[in-house]
Amino acid sequence: MIKNEKIKASEVQVTGLQGEDLGVMSTKDALALAKKLKVDLVCTSLMSSPPPCKLIGAGSAKQEALQEKQQARKQEQGPKVKELRLTANIEDHDLETKRQQAERILKGGDAVLLVVKISGKEGAKAKELLERLVKELGSHGKKHTGIQLSGKQAAVQLDPL
């Protein structure tokens, strides 16, 4: 991030504090304007001629650059898979709580793995429970895998829409 006196171009395209276009002006004039308004002149790109610059409040320039870095890193990583564990004999209130958690995770952009622990002959009940949850969460996510019954658990993964 290049700002204030470190900008070497002779002319810059200046954008004001509220995003208004102030036009092309000499770097000295732009710096004088920034000093008068008690803000920083920040160069947003060196790839064009004249380089576009913004008038930004002192602390917000660093914060804006930090937010852009975090966004880029988040997009680079892709969605995470978060696991929610249930039992086949879950109470209605607890099931509603788990559904809300799953909904929140899907809205946040992460995938949800719903896992139901099975003991004894609860396989059919667990599958029924997962089908119900998938149907209720249909507006927020779609099935990535079918319902998988294996040994002591049943699982299904939902990806965000």
Coordinates of N, CA and C in Angstrom, one line a residue:
M1 N 0.9 -1.2 0.0 CA 0.0 0.0 0.0 C 0.9 1.2 0.0
I2 N 0.8 2.0 -1.1 CA 1.6 3.2 -1.2 C 0.8 4.4 -0.8
K3 N 1.3 5.3 0.0 CA 0.5 6.4 0.4 C 1.3 7.7 0.6
N4 N 0.7 8.8 0.5 CA 1.2 10.1 0.7 C 2.5 10.4 -0.1
E5 N 3.6 10.8 0.5 CA 4.8 11.2 -0.2 C 5.5 10.0 -1.0
K6 N 5.1 8.8 -0.7 CA 5.7 7.7 -1.4 C 5.2 7.5 -2.8
I7 N 4.1 8.2 -3.2 CA 3.6 8.1 -4.5 C 4.5 8.9 -5.5
K8 N 5.1 8.2 -6.5 CA 6.1 8.8 -7.3 C 5.5 9.4 -8.6
A9 N 4.2 9.0 -9.0 CA 3.7 9.5 -10.2 C 3.5 11.0 -10.2
S10 N 3.6 11.6 -11.4 CA 3.5 13.1 -11.5 C 2.0 13.5 -11.4
E11 N 1.1 12.7 -11.9 CA -0.3 13.0 -11.9 C -1.1 11.8 -11.3
V12 N -2.2 12.0 -10.6 CA -3.0 10.9 -10.1 C -4.5 11.2 -10.3
Q13 N -5.3 10.1 -10.4 CA -6.7 10.2 -10.5 C -7.2 10.1 -9.1
V14 N -7.9 11.2 -8.6 CA -8.2 11.3 -7.2 C -9.7 11.0 -6.9
T15 N -10.0 10.2 -5.9 CA -11.4 9.9 -5.5 C -11.5 10.5 -4.1
G16 N -12.6 11.2 -3.8 CA -12.8 11.9 -2.5 C -13.2 10.9 -1.4
L17 N -13.5 11.5 -0.2 CA -13.8 10.8 1.0 C -15.1 10.0 0.8
Q18 N -16.1 10.6 0.1 CA -17.4 9.9 0.0 C -17.5 9.1 -1.3
G19 N -16.3 8.9 -2.0 CA -16.3 8.1 -3.3 C -16.5 9.0 -4.5
E20 N -16.6 10.3 -4.4 CA -16.8 11.2 -5.5 C -15.5 11.4 -6.3
D21 N -15.7 11.5 -7.6 CA -14.5 11.6 -8.5 C -14.0 13.0 -8.5
L22 N -12.8 13.3 -8.1 CA -12.2 14.6 -8.1 C -11.4 14.9 -9.3
G23 N -11.2 13.9 -10.2 CA -10.5 14.1 -11.4 C -9.0 13.9 -11.3
V24 N -8.3 14.2 -12.4 CA -6.9 14.0 -12.5 C -6.2 15.3 -12.1
M25 N -5.3 15.2 -11.1 CA -4.6 16.4 -10.7 C -3.1 16.0 -10.4
S26 N -2.3 17.0 -10.2 CA -0.9 16.7 -9.9 C -0.8 16.1 -8.5
T27 N 0.2 15.3 -8.3 CA 0.4 14.6 -7.0 C 0.6 15.7 -5.9
K28 N 1.3 16.8 -6.2 CA 1.5 17.8 -5.2 C 0.2 18.4 -4.7
D29 N -0.7 18.7 -5.7 CA -2.0 19.2 -5.4 C -2.9 18.2 -4.6
A30 N -2.8 17.0 -5.0 CA -3.5 15.9 -4.2 C -3.1 15.8 -2.8
L31 N -1.7 15.9 -2.6 CA -1.2 15.8 -1.3 C -1.5 17.0 -0.4
A32 N -1.6 18.2 -1.1 CA -2.0 19.4 -0.4 C -3.4 19.3 0.1
L33 N -4.3 18.7 -0.8 CA -5.7 18.5 -0.5 C -5.8 17.6 0.7
A34 N -5.1 16.5 0.7 CA -5.1 15.5 1.7 C -4.7 16.1 3.1
K35 N -3.6 16.9 3.0 CA -3.2 17.5 4.3 C -4.2 18.5 4.8
K36 N -4.8 19.2 3.9 CA -5.9 20.2 4.3 C -7.1 19.5 5.0
L37 N -7.4 18.3 4.4 CA -8.5 17.5 5.0 C -8.1 16.6 6.2
K38 N -6.8 16.6 6.4 CA -6.2 15.7 7.5 C -6.5 14.3 7.3
V39 N -6.3 13.8 6.0 CA -6.5 12.4 5.6 C -5.2 12.0 4.9
D40 N -5.2 10.7 4.5 CA -4.1 10.1 3.7 C -4.5 10.0 2.2
L41 N -3.5 10.2 1.3 CA -3.7 9.9 -0.1 C -3.2 8.5 -0.3
V42 N -4.0 7.5 -0.7 CA -3.6 6.2 -0.9 C -3.7 5.7 -2.3
C43 N -2.6 5.2 -2.9 CA -2.7 4.7 -4.3 C -3.3 3.3 -4.2
T44 N -4.3 3.1 -5.0 CA -5.0 1.8 -5.0 C -4.5 0.8 -6.1
S45 N -3.9 1.3 -7.1 CA -3.3 0.5 -8.2 C -2.2 1.2 -8.9
L46 N -1.2 0.5 -9.2 CA -0.1 1.1 -10.0 C -0.1 0.6 -11.5
M47 N -1.2 -0.1 -11.8 CA -1.2 -0.7 -13.2 C -1.8 0.2 -14.2
S48 N -2.4 1.4 -13.8 CA -3.0 2.3 -14.8 C -2.2 3.6 -14.8
S49 N -2.5 4.4 -15.8 CA -1.8 5.7 -15.9 C -2.9 6.7 -16.2
P50 N -3.1 7.7 -15.4 CA -2.5 8.0 -14.1 C -3.1 7.0 -13.1
P51 N -2.3 6.7 -12.0 CA -2.7 5.8 -11.0 C -3.9 6.3 -10.2
P52 N -4.9 5.5 -9.9 CA -6.0 5.9 -9.1 C -5.6 6.0 -7.6
C53 N -6.0 7.1 -7.0 CA -5.7 7.3 -5.6 C -7.0 7.7 -4.8
K54 N -7.1 7.3 -3.6 CA -8.2 7.7 -2.7 C -7.8 8.5 -1.6
L55 N -8.7 9.4 -1.1 CA -8.5 10.1 0.1 C -9.2 9.3 1.2
I56 N -8.4 8.8 2.1 CA -8.9 7.9 3.2 C -8.5 8.4 4.5
G57 N -9.3 8.3 5.5 CA -9.0 8.7 6.9 C -7.8 7.9 7.4
A58 N -7.0 8.4 8.3 CA -5.7 7.8 8.7 C -5.8 6.4 9.1
G59 N -6.6 6.0 10.0 CA -6.7 4.6 10.5 C -7.4 3.7 9.5
S60 N -8.3 4.2 8.7 CA -9.2 3.3 7.9 C -8.4 2.7 6.7
A61 N -7.3 3.4 6.3 CA -6.5 2.8 5.2 C -5.9 1.5 5.5
K62 N -5.3 1.4 6.7 CA -4.7 0.1 7.1 C -5.8 -0.9 7.4
Q63 N -6.9 -0.5 8.0 CA -8.0 -1.4 8.3 C -8.6 -2.0 7.0
E64 N -8.7 -1.1 5.9 CA -9.3 -1.6 4.7 C -8.3 -2.6 4.0
A65 N -7.0 -2.3 4.0 CA -6.1 -3.3 3.5 C -6.1 -4.6 4.2
L66 N -6.2 -4.6 5.5 CA -6.3 -5.8 6.3 C -7.5 -6.6 6.0
Q67 N -8.7 -5.9 5.8 CA -9.9 -6.6 5.5 C -9.8 -7.2 4.1
E68 N -9.2 -6.6 3.2 CA -9.0 -7.1 1.8 C -8.2 -8.4 1.9
K69 N -7.1 -8.4 2.7 CA -6.2 -9.5 2.9 C -7.0 -10.7 3.5
Q70 N -7.8 -10.4 4.5 CA -8.6 -11.5 5.2 C -9.6 -12.1 4.2
Q71 N -10.3 -11.2 3.4 CA -11.3 -11.7 2.4 C -10.6 -12.7 1.4
A72 N -9.4 -12.2 0.9 CA -8.7 -13.0 0.0 C -8.3 -14.4 0.6
R73 N -7.8 -14.4 1.8 CA -7.4 -15.6 2.5 C -8.6 -16.5 2.7
K74 N -9.8 -15.9 3.1 CA -11.0 -16.7 3.3 C -11.4 -17.4 2.0
Q75 N -11.4 -16.7 0.9 CA -11.8 -17.2 -0.4 C -10.9 -18.3 -0.9
E76 N -9.6 -18.1 -0.5 CA -8.5 -19.1 -0.9 C -8.7 -20.4 -0.2
Q77 N -9.1 -20.4 1.0 CA -9.3 -21.6 1.8 C -10.5 -22.4 1.4
G78 N -11.5 -21.8 1.0 CA -12.8 -22.5 0.6 C -13.6 -22.9 1.8
P79 N -14.7 -23.6 1.6 CA -15.6 -23.9 2.7 C -15.0 -25.0 3.6
K80 N -15.3 -24.9 4.9 CA -14.9 -25.9 5.9 C -16.1 -26.8 6.1
V81 N -15.8 -28.0 6.6 CA -16.9 -28.9 6.9 C -17.0 -29.0 8.5
K82 N -18.1 -28.6 9.0 CA -18.3 -28.6 10.4 C -19.3 -29.8 10.8
E83 N -18.9 -30.5 11.8 CA -19.7 -31.7 12.2 C -20.6 -31.4 13.3
L84 N -21.9 -31.8 13.2 CA -22.9 -31.7 14.3 C -23.3 -33.2 14.6
R85 N -23.1 -33.5 15.9 CA -23.5 -34.9 16.3 C -24.8 -34.9 17.0
L86 N -25.6 -36.0 16.7 CA -26.9 -36.1 17.3 C -27.0 -37.6 17.7
T87 N -28.1 -37.9 18.5 CA -28.4 -39.3 18.8 C -29.8 -39.6 18.1
A88 N -30.1 -40.8 17.9 CA -31.4 -41.2 17.3 C -32.6 -40.9 18.2
N89 N -32.4 -40.9 19.5 CA -33.5 -40.6 20.4 C -33.4 -39.2 20.9
I90 N -33.3 -38.2 20.0 CA -33.1 -36.8 20.4 C -34.5 -36.2 20.7
E91 N -34.6 -35.3 21.7 CA -35.8 -34.6 22.0 C -36.1 -33.5 20.9
D92 N -37.4 -33.1 20.8 CA -37.7 -32.1 19.7 C -37.0 -30.8 19.9
H93 N -36.9 -30.3 21.2 CA -36.3 -29.0 21.4 C -34.8 -29.1 21.0
D94 N -34.1 -30.2 21.4 CA -32.7 -30.3 21.1 C -32.5 -30.4 19.6
L95 N -33.4 -31.1 18.9 CA -33.3 -31.2 17.5 C -33.5 -29.9 16.8
E96 N -34.4 -29.1 17.3 CA -34.6 -27.7 16.8 C -33.3 -26.9 17.0
T97 N -32.7 -27.0 18.1 CA -31.4 -26.3 18.4 C -30.4 -26.7 17.4
K98 N -30.2 -28.0 17.2 CA -29.2 -28.5 16.2 C -29.5 -28.0 14.8
R99 N -30.8 -27.9 14.4 CA -31.2 -27.5 13.1 C -30.8 -26.0 12.9
Q100 N -31.1 -25.2 14.0 CA -30.7 -23.8 13.9 C -29.2 -23.6 13.8
Q101 N -28.4 -24.5 14.5 CA -27.0 -24.4 14.4 C -26.5 -24.7 13.0
A102 N -27.1 -25.8 12.4 CA -26.8 -26.2 11.0 C -27.1 -25.0 10.1
E103 N -28.2 -24.4 10.3 CA -28.7 -23.3 9.4 C -27.7 -22.2 9.5
R104 N -27.2 -21.8 10.7 CA -26.3 -20.7 10.9 C -24.9 -21.1 10.2
I105 N -24.5 -22.3 10.3 CA -23.2 -22.7 9.7 C -23.4 -22.6 8.2
L106 N -24.5 -23.1 7.6 CA -24.7 -23.0 6.2 C -24.8 -21.6 5.7
K107 N -25.4 -20.7 6.4 CA -25.5 -19.3 6.1 C -24.1 -18.6 6.1
G108 N -23.2 -19.1 7.0 CA -21.9 -18.6 7.1 C -21.0 -19.1 5.9
G109 N -21.5 -20.0 5.1 CA -20.7 -20.5 3.9 C -19.9 -21.7 4.2
D110 N -20.1 -22.4 5.3 CA -19.4 -23.7 5.5 C -20.4 -24.8 5.3
A111 N -19.8 -26.0 5.1 CA -20.6 -27.2 4.9 C -20.8 -27.9 6.3
V112 N -21.9 -28.6 6.4 CA -22.3 -29.3 7.7 C -22.3 -30.8 7.5
L113 N -21.7 -31.5 8.4 CA -21.8 -33.0 8.4 C -22.6 -33.4 9.6
L114 N -23.8 -33.9 9.3 CA -24.7 -34.3 10.4 C -24.5 -35.8 10.6
V115 N -24.1 -36.1 11.9 CA -23.8 -37.5 12.3 C -24.7 -37.9 13.4
V116 N -25.4 -39.0 13.2 CA -26.2 -39.6 14.2 C -25.6 -40.9 14.8
K117 N -25.3 -40.9 16.1 CA -24.7 -42.1 16.7 C -25.8 -43.1 16.9
I118 N -25.5 -44.4 16.5 CA -26.5 -45.5 16.5 C -26.0 -46.5 17.6
S119 N -27.0 -46.9 18.4 CA -26.7 -48.1 19.3 C -27.8 -49.1 19.1
G120 N -27.5 -50.3 18.9 CA -28.5 -51.3 18.7 C -29.2 -51.3 17.3
K121 N -30.6 -51.3 17.3 CA -31.3 -51.3 16.1 C -32.0 -50.0 15.8
E122 N -31.2 -48.9 15.9 CA -31.7 -47.6 15.7 C -31.4 -47.0 14.3
G123 N -30.9 -47.9 13.4 CA -30.5 -47.5 12.1 C -31.6 -46.8 11.3
A124 N -32.8 -47.4 11.2 CA -33.9 -46.8 10.5 C -34.4 -45.5 11.1
K125 N -34.4 -45.4 12.4 CA -34.8 -44.2 13.1 C -33.8 -43.0 12.8
A126 N -32.5 -43.4 12.8 CA -31.4 -42.4 12.5 C -31.5 -41.9 11.0
K127 N -31.8 -42.8 10.1 CA -32.0 -42.4 8.7 C -33.2 -41.5 8.5
E128 N -34.2 -41.8 9.2 CA -35.5 -41.0 9.2 C -35.2 -39.6 9.7
L129 N -34.4 -39.5 10.8 CA -34.1 -38.2 11.4 C -33.3 -37.4 10.5
L130 N -32.3 -38.0 9.8 CA -31.4 -37.3 8.9 C -32.2 -36.8 7.7
E131 N -33.1 -37.6 7.1 CA -34.0 -37.2 6.0 C -34.8 -36.0 6.4
R132 N -35.3 -36.0 7.6 CA -36.2 -34.9 8.1 C -35.3 -33.6 8.1
L133 N -34.1 -33.7 8.7 CA -33.2 -32.5 8.8 C -32.8 -32.0 7.4
V134 N -32.5 -32.9 6.5 CA -32.1 -32.5 5.1 C -33.3 -31.7 4.5
K135 N -34.5 -32.2 4.7 CA -35.7 -31.6 4.1 C -35.9 -30.2 4.7
E136 N -35.7 -30.1 6.0 CA -35.9 -28.8 6.7 C -34.8 -27.8 6.3
L137 N -33.6 -28.3 6.1 CA -32.5 -27.4 5.7 C -32.3 -27.2 4.2
G138 N -33.3 -27.7 3.4 CA -33.2 -27.6 2.0 C -33.1 -26.2 1.4
S139 N -33.7 -25.2 2.1 CA -33.6 -23.8 1.6 C -32.2 -23.2 1.9
H140 N -31.4 -23.8 2.7 CA -30.1 -23.2 3.0 C -28.9 -24.1 2.5
G141 N -29.1 -25.4 2.2 CA -28.1 -26.2 1.7 C -28.6 -27.4 0.9
K142 N -27.7 -28.0 0.1 CA -28.1 -29.1 -0.7 C -27.2 -30.3 -0.3
K143 N -27.7 -31.5 -0.5 CA -27.0 -32.7 -0.1 C -25.7 -32.9 -1.0
H144 N -24.6 -33.1 -0.3 CA -23.3 -33.4 -1.0 C -23.2 -34.9 -1.2
T145 N -23.6 -35.6 -0.2 CA -23.6 -37.1 -0.3 C -24.9 -37.6 0.2
G146 N -25.2 -38.9 -0.2 CA -26.4 -39.5 0.3 C -26.3 -39.8 1.8
I147 N -27.3 -40.3 2.4 CA -27.2 -40.7 3.8 C -26.5 -42.0 3.8
Q148 N -25.4 -42.0 4.6 CA -24.5 -43.2 4.7 C -24.6 -43.8 6.0
L149 N -25.1 -45.1 6.0 CA -25.2 -45.9 7.3 C -23.9 -46.7 7.4
S150 N -23.2 -46.6 8.5 CA -22.0 -47.4 8.6 C -21.8 -47.8 10.1
G151 N -21.9 -49.0 10.4 CA -21.6 -49.5 11.8 C -22.4 -48.8 12.9
K152 N -21.7 -47.9 13.5 CA -22.3 -47.2 14.7 C -22.8 -45.8 14.4
Q153 N -22.8 -45.4 13.2 CA -23.3 -44.0 12.9 C -23.9 -43.9 11.5
A154 N -24.8 -42.9 11.3 CA -25.4 -42.5 10.0 C -24.9 -41.1 9.8
A155 N -24.6 -40.7 8.6 CA -24.1 -39.4 8.3 C -24.6 -38.9 6.9
V156 N -24.7 -37.5 6.8 CA -25.0 -36.9 5.6 C -24.3 -35.5 5.6
Q157 N -23.8 -35.1 4.4 CA -23.1 -33.8 4.4 C -24.0 -32.9 3.6
L158 N -24.2 -31.6 4.1 CA -24.9 -30.6 3.3 C -23.9 -29.5 3.0
D159 N -24.0 -29.0 1.7 CA -23.1 -27.9 1.3 C -24.0 -26.7 1.2
P160 N -23.4 -25.5 1.5 CA -24.2 -24.3 1.4 C -24.7 -24.0 -0.1
L161 N -25.8 -23.3 -0.3 CA -26.2 -23.0 -1.6 C -25.4 -21.9 -2.2

